[in-house]
Amino acid sequence: MTTHPFLDLAPLTAARFASIEDRVARLLGTEQDVVIMQGEALLPLEGAIRGTAGPGTTALNIITGPYGQTFGDWLRDCGATVFDLAVPFHAAVTAAQVREAFAEHPEIDFVSLVHAEAATGNTNPVAEIGEAVREQGALFYLDAVASVGAEPVLPDAWGVDLCVIGAQKAMGGPAGVSAVSVSERAWARMAANPGAPRRSYLSLLDWKERWIDGGRRTLLHAPAQLEMLALEACVERIEAAGLDAVIARHTAAAAATRAGVLALGGGLEPYVYEAEDAAPVATTLRAPSGVVASELVASALAADPTLPLAAGGGALAKEMIRVNHYGADATREAVLGSLVALGAALADRGLVVDVAGARQTVAKSL
């Protein structure tokens, strides 16, 4: 039998597992407990809601994209009373809108929010919203899966009680493991919740009682070894480059994409109206009138299948294009290649584009 670098590895020790958690905590600048969950980010996203919400919960669920809709469904499944605050997918929510919701429903004690919606290309001002949530005294749950690595994520400074991250986007790491930082208030809410999952893969309390409270000496089950090592490697790479530099690379890629699209023309335009509301992790574009976005993307990918392009999901497939310039694709080459391919696809449809102008604009921006 031959040895393979992905196989026949020595078991991952509890100490190694704990050290990776510590590095993730430093990445987030948090003193809260950080638990690395052995699954894609939907695992802690759902587990955190089911652990802290129940029939006595009154939640403000902020919807700026499809994940916000999912969180509202989970909250209702738990028996919570849910008030949805939905804003157009081409914009961001404001702290003023959140405060208005609190004034209308002062009983709200839980707030769920997505930081950056890669699916719709918007990002929300979490620091300002966190201040409003603190004034209300509500528990603050944040999906930072797409934003971590592309923009600052600061759970302690922002008053976030449950902050879920995944490594597969801007961090440039694996999708098979994820993490959540948990405040003392959130642990207390879970402990008091009779409906919180126990003896379950969704259970954060199991990790608290059997892993954290036990001094992080005995793991609950065999860890996802390869994914944990990949997470460790991607955190090491971010540490070596510097988190600020990684964030700056994503910010520059987003700015270059937005400017390049405007220079390209052909009826293609940013989907998110205001640049300040646009997420650094991905730029969404609105297809020209009469052009189906998914068909335009298919034409562009036919020329180069490696480009970080995708059509919007569901009904958005008709009108939205995503340039997923995150991780290894937060580069001039990926941005320029995407715009050139889209320009060629538009020209094939008889639309007038300025590919040379887009090239010059991207070159100046990145």
CSV table of C-alpha atoms in Angstrom, one decimal:
chain,number,residue,atom,x,y,z
A,1,MET,CA,0.0,0.0,0.0
A,2,THR,CA,1.4,3.4,-1.0
A,3,THR,CA,1.1,6.4,1.3
A,4,HIS,CA,-0.9,9.4,0.0
A,5,PRO,CA,-0.4,12.9,1.4
A,6,PHE,CA,-4.2,13.2,2.0
A,7,LEU,CA,-4.4,9.8,3.7
A,8,ASP,CA,-2.7,7.8,6.5
A,9,LEU,CA,-2.3,11.0,8.6
A,10,ALA,CA,-1.7,10.9,12.3
A,11,PRO,CA,-4.9,11.7,14.2
A,12,LEU,CA,-5.6,15.4,14.9
A,13,THR,CA,-5.0,16.0,18.6
A,14,ALA,CA,-7.3,18.0,20.8
A,15,ALA,CA,-4.5,20.4,21.4
A,16,ARG,CA,-4.0,21.0,17.7
A,17,PHE,CA,-7.8,21.5,17.3
A,18,ALA,CA,-7.8,24.0,20.2
A,19,SER,CA,-4.9,25.9,18.7
A,20,ILE,CA,-6.8,26.3,15.4
A,21,GLU,CA,-9.8,27.7,17.4
A,22,ASP,CA,-7.4,30.2,19.1
A,23,ARG,CA,-6.1,31.4,15.7
A,24,VAL,CA,-9.7,31.9,14.4
A,25,ALA,CA,-10.5,33.9,17.6
A,26,ARG,CA,-7.5,36.1,16.9
A,27,LEU,CA,-8.6,36.6,13.3
A,28,LEU,CA,-11.9,37.9,14.7
A,29,GLY,CA,-10.3,39.9,17.5
A,30,THR,CA,-12.6,38.2,20.0
A,31,GLU,CA,-12.4,37.2,23.6
A,32,GLN,CA,-15.5,35.1,23.2
A,33,ASP,CA,-15.6,31.4,23.0
A,34,VAL,CA,-15.0,30.2,19.4
A,35,VAL,CA,-16.2,26.7,18.4
A,36,ILE,CA,-15.1,25.2,15.1
A,37,MET,CA,-18.0,23.1,13.8
A,38,GLN,CA,-17.4,20.0,11.7
A,39,GLY,CA,-19.5,21.0,8.7
A,40,GLU,CA,-20.3,23.8,6.3
A,41,ALA,CA,-21.5,27.1,7.7
A,42,LEU,CA,-25.2,26.2,7.6
A,43,LEU,CA,-24.4,23.9,10.6
A,44,PRO,CA,-23.6,26.7,13.1
A,45,LEU,CA,-26.0,29.1,11.4
A,46,GLU,CA,-28.9,26.8,12.1
A,47,GLY,CA,-27.5,25.5,15.4
A,48,ALA,CA,-27.1,29.0,16.8
A,49,ILE,CA,-30.7,29.9,16.0
A,50,ARG,CA,-32.2,26.6,17.3
A,51,GLY,CA,-30.1,26.9,20.4
A,52,THR,CA,-31.1,30.5,21.4
A,53,ALA,CA,-34.7,30.9,20.0
A,54,GLY,CA,-37.9,29.4,21.1
A,55,PRO,CA,-41.6,30.1,21.7
A,56,GLY,CA,-40.7,33.0,24.1
A,57,THR,CA,-38.4,34.7,21.5
A,58,THR,CA,-39.5,37.8,19.6
A,59,ALA,CA,-37.1,38.3,16.7
A,60,LEU,CA,-36.3,41.0,14.2
A,61,ASN,CA,-35.1,39.2,11.1
A,62,ILE,CA,-33.4,41.5,8.6
A,63,ILE,CA,-33.7,40.4,5.0
A,64,THR,CA,-31.3,41.8,2.5
A,65,GLY,CA,-30.9,38.5,0.5
A,66,PRO,CA,-31.9,34.9,0.4
A,67,TYR,CA,-30.1,33.9,3.6
A,68,GLY,CA,-32.1,36.3,5.6
A,69,GLN,CA,-35.3,34.6,4.4
A,70,THR,CA,-33.9,31.3,5.5
A,71,PHE,CA,-33.1,32.6,9.0
A,72,GLY,CA,-36.7,33.8,9.4
A,73,ASP,CA,-38.0,30.3,8.5
A,74,TRP,CA,-35.8,28.7,11.1
A,75,LEU,CA,-36.9,31.2,13.7
A,76,ARG,CA,-40.5,30.4,13.0
A,77,ASP,CA,-39.8,26.7,13.1
A,78,CYS,CA,-38.5,27.3,16.7
A,79,GLY,CA,-41.8,28.9,17.7
A,80,ALA,CA,-40.4,32.4,17.8
A,81,THR,CA,-42.5,35.5,16.9
A,82,VAL,CA,-40.8,37.0,13.9
A,83,PHE,CA,-41.0,40.5,12.5
A,84,ASP,CA,-39.2,40.7,9.1
A,85,LEU,CA,-37.5,43.9,8.0
A,86,ALA,CA,-37.0,43.4,4.3
A,87,VAL,CA,-35.1,45.9,2.1
A,88,PRO,CA,-34.5,45.8,-1.6
A,89,PHE,CA,-31.7,43.5,-2.6
A,90,HIS,CA,-30.0,46.4,-4.4
A,91,ALA,CA,-29.5,48.3,-1.1
A,92,ALA,CA,-28.4,47.8,2.5
A,93,VAL,CA,-30.4,48.1,5.7
A,94,THR,CA,-29.8,51.1,8.0
A,95,ALA,CA,-29.5,51.5,11.7
A,96,ALA,CA,-32.4,54.0,11.6
A,97,GLN,CA,-34.7,51.3,10.0
A,98,VAL,CA,-33.7,48.9,12.8
A,99,ARG,CA,-34.5,51.5,15.5
A,100,GLU,CA,-37.8,52.1,13.9
A,101,ALA,CA,-38.6,48.4,14.1
A,102,PHE,CA,-37.6,48.4,17.8
A,103,ALA,CA,-39.9,51.4,18.4
A,104,GLU,CA,-42.8,49.6,16.8
A,105,HIS,CA,-42.1,46.3,18.5
A,106,PRO,CA,-40.3,47.0,21.8
A,107,GLU,CA,-40.6,43.4,22.9
A,108,ILE,CA,-37.9,42.3,20.3
A,109,ASP,CA,-35.1,40.4,22.1
A,110,PHE,CA,-33.3,38.7,19.1
A,111,VAL,CA,-31.9,40.2,15.9
A,112,SER,CA,-30.6,38.2,13.0
A,113,LEU,CA,-28.6,39.8,10.2
A,114,VAL,CA,-26.4,38.8,7.3
A,115,HIS,CA,-23.2,41.0,7.1
A,116,ALA,CA,-22.5,40.6,3.4
A,117,GLU,CA,-24.8,38.8,1.0
A,118,ALA,CA,-22.6,37.3,-1.7
A,119,ALA,CA,-25.8,36.2,-3.5
A,120,THR,CA,-27.0,39.8,-3.9
A,121,GLY,CA,-23.7,41.7,-3.6
A,122,ASN,CA,-24.7,44.0,-0.7
A,123,THR,CA,-23.2,44.6,2.7
A,124,ASN,CA,-24.8,45.9,5.8
A,125,PRO,CA,-23.3,48.5,8.3
A,126,VAL,CA,-23.0,46.1,11.3
A,127,ALA,CA,-21.2,48.5,13.6
A,128,GLU,CA,-24.0,51.0,13.5
A,129,ILE,CA,-26.7,48.3,13.7
A,130,GLY,CA,-24.9,46.7,16.6
A,131,GLU,CA,-25.1,50.0,18.5
A,132,ALA,CA,-28.8,50.0,18.0
A,133,VAL,CA,-29.1,46.4,19.1
A,134,ARG,CA,-27.2,47.1,22.2
A,135,GLU,CA,-29.6,50.0,23.1
A,136,GLN,CA,-32.4,47.5,22.7
A,137,GLY,CA,-30.7,44.9,24.8
A,138,ALA,CA,-31.4,42.2,22.2
A,139,LEU,CA,-29.3,39.2,21.4
A,140,PHE,CA,-27.4,39.8,18.1
A,141,TYR,CA,-26.9,37.0,15.6
A,142,LEU,CA,-24.6,37.7,12.6
A,143,ASP,CA,-23.9,35.7,9.4
A,144,ALA,CA,-20.3,36.8,8.5
A,145,VAL,CA,-19.6,33.8,6.2
A,146,ALA,CA,-19.1,35.9,3.1
A,147,SER,CA,-17.6,39.0,4.7
A,148,VAL,CA,-14.8,37.5,6.8
A,149,GLY,CA,-11.5,38.2,5.0
A,150,ALA,CA,-13.1,40.7,2.7
A,151,GLU,CA,-14.0,43.3,5.2
A,152,PRO,CA,-13.5,43.8,9.0
A,153,VAL,CA,-15.5,41.4,11.2
A,154,LEU,CA,-15.4,42.4,14.9
A,155,PRO,CA,-17.9,40.6,17.1
A,156,ASP,CA,-16.7,42.1,20.4
A,157,ALA,CA,-16.5,45.7,19.2
A,158,TRP,CA,-19.9,45.4,17.5
A,159,GLY,CA,-21.7,43.6,20.3
A,160,VAL,CA,-22.4,40.5,18.3
A,161,ASP,CA,-23.4,37.5,20.5
A,162,LEU,CA,-23.3,34.8,17.8
A,163,CYS,CA,-21.0,35.4,14.8
A,164,VAL,CA,-20.8,32.6,12.3
A,165,ILE,CA,-18.0,32.4,9.7
A,166,GLY,CA,-16.9,30.1,6.9
A,167,ALA,CA,-13.6,29.9,5.2
A,168,GLN,CA,-14.7,29.1,1.6
A,169,LYS,CA,-15.1,32.6,0.3
A,170,ALA,CA,-12.7,35.5,1.1
A,171,MET,CA,-10.5,33.4,3.4
A,172,GLY,CA,-9.7,31.1,0.5
A,173,GLY,CA,-10.1,28.0,2.6
A,174,PRO,CA,-12.2,24.9,2.9
A,175,ALA,CA,-16.0,24.7,2.9
A,176,GLY,CA,-16.3,21.6,5.1
A,177,VAL,CA,-15.7,23.3,8.5
A,178,SER,CA,-16.9,26.6,10.0
A,179,ALA,CA,-16.8,28.5,13.2
A,180,VAL,CA,-19.0,30.5,15.6
A,181,SER,CA,-18.0,32.9,18.3
A,182,VAL,CA,-20.4,32.8,21.3
A,183,SER,CA,-20.9,35.4,24.0
A,184,GLU,CA,-21.7,34.7,27.6
A,185,ARG,CA,-25.2,36.1,27.0
A,186,ALA,CA,-25.7,33.6,24.2
A,187,TRP,CA,-24.5,30.7,26.3
A,188,ALA,CA,-26.9,31.7,29.0
A,189,ARG,CA,-29.8,32.0,26.5
A,190,MET,CA,-29.1,28.5,25.3
A,191,ALA,CA,-28.8,27.0,28.8
A,192,ALA,CA,-32.2,28.5,29.6
A,193,ASN,CA,-33.8,27.3,26.4
A,194,PRO,CA,-35.6,23.9,26.9
A,195,GLY,CA,-35.8,23.5,23.1
A,196,ALA,CA,-32.0,23.9,22.5
A,197,PRO,CA,-30.6,20.9,20.7
A,198,ARG,CA,-28.8,18.4,22.9
A,199,ARG,CA,-27.0,15.2,22.0
A,200,SER,CA,-27.2,16.5,18.4
A,201,TYR,CA,-24.9,17.5,15.6
A,202,LEU,CA,-26.7,20.9,15.8
A,203,SER,CA,-25.9,21.3,19.5
A,204,LEU,CA,-23.6,24.1,20.5
A,205,LEU,CA,-24.3,23.3,24.1
A,206,ASP,CA,-22.7,19.9,23.7
A,207,TRP,CA,-19.5,21.7,22.6
A,208,LYS,CA,-19.8,24.0,25.5
A,209,GLU,CA,-20.3,21.4,28.2
A,210,ARG,CA,-18.1,18.6,26.8
A,211,TRP,CA,-15.3,20.5,25.1
A,212,ILE,CA,-15.0,24.1,26.4
A,213,ASP,CA,-16.0,23.4,30.1
A,214,GLY,CA,-13.8,20.3,30.0
A,215,GLY,CA,-10.7,22.4,29.2
A,216,ARG,CA,-10.7,21.4,25.5
A,217,ARG,CA,-9.0,18.1,26.2
A,218,THR,CA,-11.5,15.7,24.7
A,219,LEU,CA,-13.2,16.1,21.3
A,220,LEU,CA,-16.8,15.2,20.9
A,221,HIS,CA,-16.1,13.1,17.9
A,222,ALA,CA,-13.5,12.4,15.3
A,223,PRO,CA,-12.7,15.7,13.6
A,224,ALA,CA,-12.8,16.4,9.9
A,225,GLN,CA,-9.0,16.0,9.7
A,226,LEU,CA,-8.3,17.3,6.1
A,227,GLU,CA,-10.7,20.2,6.5
A,228,MET,CA,-9.2,21.2,9.8
A,229,LEU,CA,-5.7,21.2,8.4
A,230,ALA,CA,-6.9,23.2,5.4
A,231,LEU,CA,-8.5,25.7,7.7
A,232,GLU,CA,-5.2,26.0,9.7
A,233,ALA,CA,-3.3,26.5,6.4
A,234,CYS,CA,-5.6,29.2,5.2
A,235,VAL,CA,-5.4,31.1,8.5
A,236,GLU,CA,-1.7,30.8,8.4
A,237,ARG,CA,-1.7,32.3,4.9
A,238,ILE,CA,-3.9,35.2,6.1
A,239,GLU,CA,-1.6,35.8,9.1
A,240,ALA,CA,1.5,35.8,6.8
A,241,ALA,CA,0.0,38.3,4.3
A,242,GLY,CA,-1.7,40.3,7.0
A,243,LEU,CA,-5.5,40.6,7.4
A,244,ASP,CA,-5.5,44.2,6.4
A,245,ALA,CA,-3.7,43.4,3.2
A,246,VAL,CA,-6.2,40.6,2.4
A,247,ILE,CA,-9.1,42.9,3.0
A,248,ALA,CA,-7.5,45.6,0.9
A,249,ARG,CA,-7.1,43.1,-2.0
A,250,HIS,CA,-10.8,42.4,-1.9
A,251,THR,CA,-11.7,46.1,-1.6
A,252,ALA,CA,-9.6,46.9,-4.7
A,253,ALA,CA,-11.1,44.0,-6.7
A,254,ALA,CA,-14.6,45.2,-5.9
A,255,ALA,CA,-13.8,48.8,-6.8
A,256,ALA,CA,-12.1,47.8,-10.1
A,257,THR,CA,-15.0,45.6,-11.1
A,258,ARG,CA,-17.6,48.3,-10.4
A,259,ALA,CA,-15.6,50.9,-12.3
A,260,GLY,CA,-14.7,48.5,-15.1
A,261,VAL,CA,-18.4,47.6,-15.7
A,262,LEU,CA,-19.3,51.3,-16.0
A,263,ALA,CA,-16.5,51.8,-18.5
A,264,LEU,CA,-17.5,48.6,-20.4
A,265,GLY,CA,-21.1,49.8,-21.1
A,266,GLY,CA,-23.3,47.6,-23.2
A,267,GLY,CA,-26.2,48.2,-20.8
A,268,LEU,CA,-24.5,46.2,-18.0
A,269,GLU,CA,-24.5,48.1,-14.7
A,270,PRO,CA,-23.9,47.5,-11.0
A,271,TYR,CA,-26.9,45.7,-9.3
A,272,VAL,CA,-26.3,47.4,-6.0
A,273,TYR,CA,-27.0,51.1,-6.5
A,274,GLU,CA,-24.6,52.7,-4.1
A,275,ALA,CA,-21.0,51.8,-3.9
A,276,GLU,CA,-21.0,52.1,-0.1
A,277,ASP,CA,-23.6,49.3,0.0
A,278,ALA,CA,-21.7,47.0,-2.3
A,279,ALA,CA,-19.9,44.0,-0.7
A,280,PRO,CA,-16.2,43.6,-1.3
A,281,VAL,CA,-16.5,39.8,-1.6
A,282,ALA,CA,-18.5,39.8,-4.8
A,283,THR,CA,-20.0,42.3,-7.3
A,284,THR,CA,-23.4,41.8,-8.7
A,285,LEU,CA,-24.4,43.2,-12.1
A,286,ARG,CA,-27.8,43.9,-13.7
A,287,ALA,CA,-28.1,42.4,-17.2
A,288,PRO,CA,-29.2,44.8,-20.0
A,289,SER,CA,-32.8,44.9,-20.9
A,290,GLY,CA,-33.8,42.0,-23.1
A,291,VAL,CA,-30.7,39.9,-22.2
A,292,VAL,CA,-31.1,36.9,-19.9
A,293,ALA,CA,-28.3,37.0,-17.3
A,294,SER,CA,-27.9,33.2,-17.1
A,295,GLU,CA,-27.5,33.0,-20.9
A,296,LEU,CA,-24.9,35.8,-20.9
A,297,VAL,CA,-22.9,34.1,-18.1
A,298,ALA,CA,-23.1,30.8,-20.0
A,299,SER,CA,-21.6,32.5,-23.1
A,300,ALA,CA,-18.8,34.1,-21.1
A,301,LEU,CA,-18.0,30.8,-19.4
A,302,ALA,CA,-17.9,29.0,-22.7
A,303,ALA,CA,-14.9,31.1,-23.6
A,304,ASP,CA,-13.2,30.5,-20.2
A,305,PRO,CA,-14.8,28.1,-17.7
A,306,THR,CA,-12.4,29.2,-15.0
A,307,LEU,CA,-13.8,32.7,-14.6
A,308,PRO,CA,-15.5,33.5,-11.3
A,309,LEU,CA,-18.8,34.2,-12.9
A,310,ALA,CA,-22.3,33.0,-12.0
A,311,ALA,CA,-25.9,34.0,-12.6
A,312,GLY,CA,-28.1,34.9,-9.7
A,313,GLY,CA,-30.0,32.2,-8.0
A,314,GLY,CA,-33.7,31.4,-8.6
A,315,ALA,CA,-35.7,34.2,-10.1
A,316,LEU,CA,-32.5,36.4,-10.1
A,317,ALA,CA,-31.0,34.2,-12.8
A,318,LYS,CA,-32.8,36.3,-15.4
A,319,GLU,CA,-31.4,39.7,-14.4
A,320,MET,CA,-28.4,39.2,-12.1
A,321,ILE,CA,-24.7,38.3,-12.8
A,322,ARG,CA,-22.2,37.7,-10.0
A,323,VAL,CA,-18.5,38.3,-10.3
A,324,ASN,CA,-17.2,36.3,-7.4
A,325,HIS,CA,-13.8,38.0,-6.9
A,326,TYR,CA,-13.0,36.4,-3.5
A,327,GLY,CA,-10.1,34.4,-2.2
A,328,ALA,CA,-7.7,33.5,-5.0
A,329,ASP,CA,-9.9,35.4,-7.5
A,330,ALA,CA,-9.5,38.8,-5.8
A,331,THR,CA,-7.0,39.7,-8.5
A,332,ARG,CA,-6.7,42.0,-11.6
A,333,GLU,CA,-6.6,38.9,-13.8
A,334,ALA,CA,-9.9,37.5,-12.6
A,335,VAL,CA,-11.7,40.8,-12.7
A,336,LEU,CA,-10.3,41.7,-16.1
A,337,GLY,CA,-11.0,38.3,-17.6
A,338,SER,CA,-14.6,38.4,-16.3
A,339,LEU,CA,-15.3,41.8,-17.8
A,340,VAL,CA,-13.6,41.0,-21.2
A,341,ALA,CA,-15.6,37.7,-21.4
A,342,LEU,CA,-18.9,39.5,-20.6
A,343,GLY,CA,-18.0,42.2,-23.1
A,344,ALA,CA,-17.5,39.7,-25.8
A,345,ALA,CA,-20.8,38.0,-25.0
A,346,LEU,CA,-22.6,41.4,-25.1
A,347,ALA,CA,-21.0,42.2,-28.4
A,348,ASP,CA,-22.2,38.9,-29.8
A,349,ARG,CA,-25.7,40.1,-29.0
A,350,GLY,CA,-25.2,43.2,-31.0
A,351,LEU,CA,-24.6,45.6,-28.0
A,352,VAL,CA,-21.9,48.2,-28.1
A,353,VAL,CA,-19.2,47.8,-25.6
A,354,ASP,CA,-15.8,49.4,-24.8
A,355,VAL,CA,-13.6,46.5,-23.8
A,356,ALA,CA,-10.4,48.7,-24.2
A,357,GLY,CA,-11.9,51.3,-21.9
A,358,ALA,CA,-12.8,48.6,-19.3
A,359,ARG,CA,-9.2,47.2,-19.5
A,360,GLN,CA,-7.7,50.6,-18.9
A,361,THR,CA,-10.1,51.3,-16.0
A,362,VAL,CA,-9.3,48.0,-14.3
A,363,ALA,CA,-5.6,48.5,-14.9
A,364,LYS,CA,-5.7,51.9,-13.1
A,365,SER,CA,-7.8,50.5,-10.2
A,366,LEU,CA,-5.8,47.3,-9.5
